[in-house]
C-alpha angles and dihedrals in degrees: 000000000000129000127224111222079209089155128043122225093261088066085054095044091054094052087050092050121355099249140115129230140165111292127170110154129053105235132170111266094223124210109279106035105165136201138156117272133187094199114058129276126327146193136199114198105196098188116185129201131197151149111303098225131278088017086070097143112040107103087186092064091071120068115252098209095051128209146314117237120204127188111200094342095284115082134025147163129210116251134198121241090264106027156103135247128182131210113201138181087038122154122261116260130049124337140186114246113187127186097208134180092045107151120233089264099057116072131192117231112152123191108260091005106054125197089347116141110172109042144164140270141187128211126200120199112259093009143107128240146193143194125180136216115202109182133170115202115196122199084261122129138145157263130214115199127211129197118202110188126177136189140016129334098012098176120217105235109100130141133199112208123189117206094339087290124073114041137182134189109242132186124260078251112020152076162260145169141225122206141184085042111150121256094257137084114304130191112236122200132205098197132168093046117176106249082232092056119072118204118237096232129340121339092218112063130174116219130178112235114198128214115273091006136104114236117214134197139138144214114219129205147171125211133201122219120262100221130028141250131048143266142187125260127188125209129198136182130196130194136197144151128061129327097006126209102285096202108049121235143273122244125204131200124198086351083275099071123060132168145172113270120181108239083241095039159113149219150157137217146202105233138171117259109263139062104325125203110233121194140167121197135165097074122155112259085237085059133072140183123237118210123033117317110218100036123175116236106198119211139182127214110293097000147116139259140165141200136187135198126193118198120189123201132210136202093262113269097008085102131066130165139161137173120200163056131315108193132050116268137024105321107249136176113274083017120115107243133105140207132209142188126179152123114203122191132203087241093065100246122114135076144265136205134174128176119199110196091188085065104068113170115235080249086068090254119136119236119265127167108187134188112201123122093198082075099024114024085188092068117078141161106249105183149004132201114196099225142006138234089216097064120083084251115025091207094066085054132089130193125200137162128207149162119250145163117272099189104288083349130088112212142186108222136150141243129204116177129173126201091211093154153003126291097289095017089112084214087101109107146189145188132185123179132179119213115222127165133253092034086300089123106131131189151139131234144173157104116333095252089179126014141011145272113207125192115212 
C-alpha cells in the first residue's frame, strides 16, 4: 500500500486551530500533535486515500462519498476521501477513533500504526490533538456463489471454478465465495456434476463483479435416484427456548416436496430409495437450528429412515453470532485480513475469537485474542448493547465488551457488529478494538468479505 501526502501540516494546523503559520514542506501529522486551546479539548482526523498498486488508475476504485469518521462510538462527521474533520469540546484522556464505511477493496494501513482502525488517541487539557487514516482502494471486489440441488441422490462432489484459475468444493446445496476478483467479467464453472443430476442452463456462466462489491449468482440441478423403489422417512422437530416460533415450519424433501410440520411435531413420508435432502425452513429469525440444514437421510428400498431437527429460540436481539473473513484474498500470514468465530448472548455467556494475519509474533505466531471461559475461566463477556449507532440501522447491531486472552496478556477491548444482509450480501460488518492507555488502543474493522454475522 502507498500514502499520498496530498495535504502539508499548515492545512492540518489550521484545522487544529484556525490559524495560519509558516509551512514549506508536506510532512506526516503523527498521532499526538499538541497545541494550546481555550476551548476544551480538540481533535483533528486527516484521513488520505489513494490507488492501491498496482490498481494506480482506476477513480472508481475509491469511494466518491468518502468516510465516516467516529470518536468513542458516539459522535461522529462524514469525510472525503482526502480530507480533514475536527472534534472539538472532547474530555481529557484516551479516546476510540474509527474510520467506518470503508468498502472491501479499500484497506487501512497508516504509516507507524498499520491496519489499525480503530486506534487510539490521547487528549491533553487544554490541548489539541490528531490522528490520521491513510488508506489504498484497488478495482477488486467479490462473488458469492450459490448451489440449488434438487432431488435424490445429489452426490457431494461439486466444484466451482473462476476464470479457469482459483477453485473452490462446494455442497450439493450450499455455498462459497471468491474474493480479491477484478472489477470486470469473470467465467464461472459447476464441475463434478453426478451423471444422474442435469444442470438447468449452462454449467459455465459469466458474471460482472464491481469494486468494492460482492457479485452473486447460482447453478441449479435436479437429480434422479440411483436405485429404485421407495421407502419411509420420519421427520421430528423439537423446540425449545423463549418466544417460539409462533407459525410452525415448513419441511422439504428432496428440495421438490414441502410440507407444514408443528415446531413440536412429526411426520412420515413416503420417499424414493437413495440419499435424501432434508431441510427445514421457515424458522423465526430469533431461532436457529443446531446441527446441518439441510441434512441427507439415506434409505434403502422398503425401508425406514429418520431425521430430527432442534431448533432453539431466543428473546429477540439477546443473540448475536458470525463466522468469517474481513479482508479480500486467502488469509496469510503479514496480509491484512481477519477471521473471526462467536456467538455472544445477552446474558453475557458466550465466546469470542478473532485472528489478525497482519499481526504475526517475532516467534513466527498470528495474532489471536479469544474470549472463552471453557479454556480461560479469567476471560468473560461483561456487557451487551442491543443495537449500535455505527450500523445503517442501529437496531440490526449489537455492542458488546469483554475480557480475553492476547497471547501471555488479559484486555479489555470492544466489539461492534451489524447484520446489515444476508449470508453473501458483503453488507455484514464488524469492528474490535483494544483499549490500551496513553492512545496505544489497537483494532480492525470492516465489511464482512465471507461469512455472516446474524443477529438473533
Amino acid at each position: 500500500m502507498v500514502r499520498v501526502v496530498g495535504r502539508t501540516w499548515c492545512a492540518l494546523a489550521t484545522a487544529l486551530l484556525t490559524v495560519v503559520s509558516a509551512c514549506e514542506e508536506p510532512q506526516d501529522p503523527g498521532s499526538h500533535v499538541h497545541a494550546l486551546l481555550t476551548d476544551g479539548g480538540s481533535l483533528a482526523v486527516d484521513v488520505n486515500t489513494t490507488f492501491a498498486i498496482p490498481d494506480v488508475s482506476s477513480v472508481s476504485s475509491i469511494p466518491p462519498g468518502g468516510f465516516t469518521v467516529w470518536v468513542d462510538n458516539t459522535t461522529s462527521q462524514p469525510v472525503p476521501p482526502n480530507g480533514v474533520v475536527t472534534f472539538n469540546g472532547l474530555a481529557a484522556g484516551d479516546h476510540e477513533v474509527a474510520l467506518y464505511g470503508v468498502p472491501s477493496n479499500c484497506a487501512v494501513s497508516t504509516p507507524s500504526k498499520g491496519a489499525n482502525d480503530p486506534q487510539g488517541a490521547t487528549l491533553v487539557a487544554g490541548m489539541a490533538a490528531s490522528s490520521n487514516f491513510s488508506l489504498a482502494c484497488g478495482s477488486w471486489g467479490g462473488l458469492f456463489v450459490t448451489t440449488n440441488i434438487t432431488g435424490v441422490d445429489v452426490g457431494s462432489g461439486y466444484t466451482v471454478t473462476v476464470d479457469g484459475g482459483a477453485s473452490q468444493t462446494i455442497a450439493a446445496n450450499g455455498n462459497v465465495t471468491f474474493t480479491l476478483l477484478y472489477a470486470a467479467s469473470h467465467s464461472v464453472v459447476l464441475s463434478g456434476v453426478p451423471g444422474n443430476c442435469a444442470v438447468s442452463g449452462l454449467n459455465q456462466q459469466q458474471v460482472n463483479v464491481s469494486a468494492g462489491q460482492t457479485a452473486q449468482m447460482s447453478f441449479s440441478a435436479s437429480c434422479t435416484p440411483l436405485g429404485a423403489g421407495s421407502a419411509t422417512l420420519t421427520v421430528t422437530t423439537t423446540t425449545t427456548g423463549s418466544n417460539l416460533d409462533p407459525d410452525g415450519y415448513t419441511l422439504t424433501v428432496d428440495g421438490t416436496t414441502s410440507q407444514a410440520i408443528a415446531i413440536n411435531g412429526s411426520t412420515t413420508l413416503t420417499v424414493p430409495a437413495g440419499a435424501n435432502p432434508v431441510a427445514l425452513s421457515g424458522v423465526a429469525s430469533n431461532c436457529s437450528v443446531s446441527g446441518a440444514n439441510p441434512g441427507t437421510v439415506t434409505v434403502a428400498a422398503g425401508g425406514s429412515g429418520a431425521a430430527t431437527f432442534a431448533v432453539t429460540c431466543f428473546v429477540p436481539g439477546t443473540r448475536v453470532s458470525g463466522t468469517g473473513q474481513l479482508g479480500l484474498g486467502t488469509p496469510t500470514p503479514h496480509q491484512n485480513q481477519q477471521t473471526f468465530d462467536f456467538d455472544v448472548r445477552a446474558d453475557l455467556t458466550g465466546r469470542f475469537s478473532i485472528t489478525a494475519y497482519d499481526d504475526v509474533h517475532p516467534d513466527g505466531t498470528i495474532a489471536t485474542v479469544f474470549t472463552d471461559p471453557s479454556k480461560n475461566p479469567a476471560t468473560f463477556i461483561k456487557a451487551y448493547r442491543t443495537s449500535s449507532p455505527a450500523c445503517s440501522d442501529p437496531s440490526h447491531g449489537v455492542e458488546f465488551d469483554a475480557i480475553g486472552q492476547d497471547g501471555p496478556d488479559l484486555v479489555p477491548y470492544t466489539v461492534i457488529v451489524c447484520d446489515d444482509g444476508q449470508q453473501g450480501s458483503g453488507r455484514d460488518f464488524l469492528s474490535f478494538f483494544i483499549f490500551k492507555p496513553n492512545g496505544a488502543g489497537a483494532g480492525r474493522s470492516g465489511m464482512v468479505t465471507s461469512g455472516d454475522i446474524v443477529k438473533n
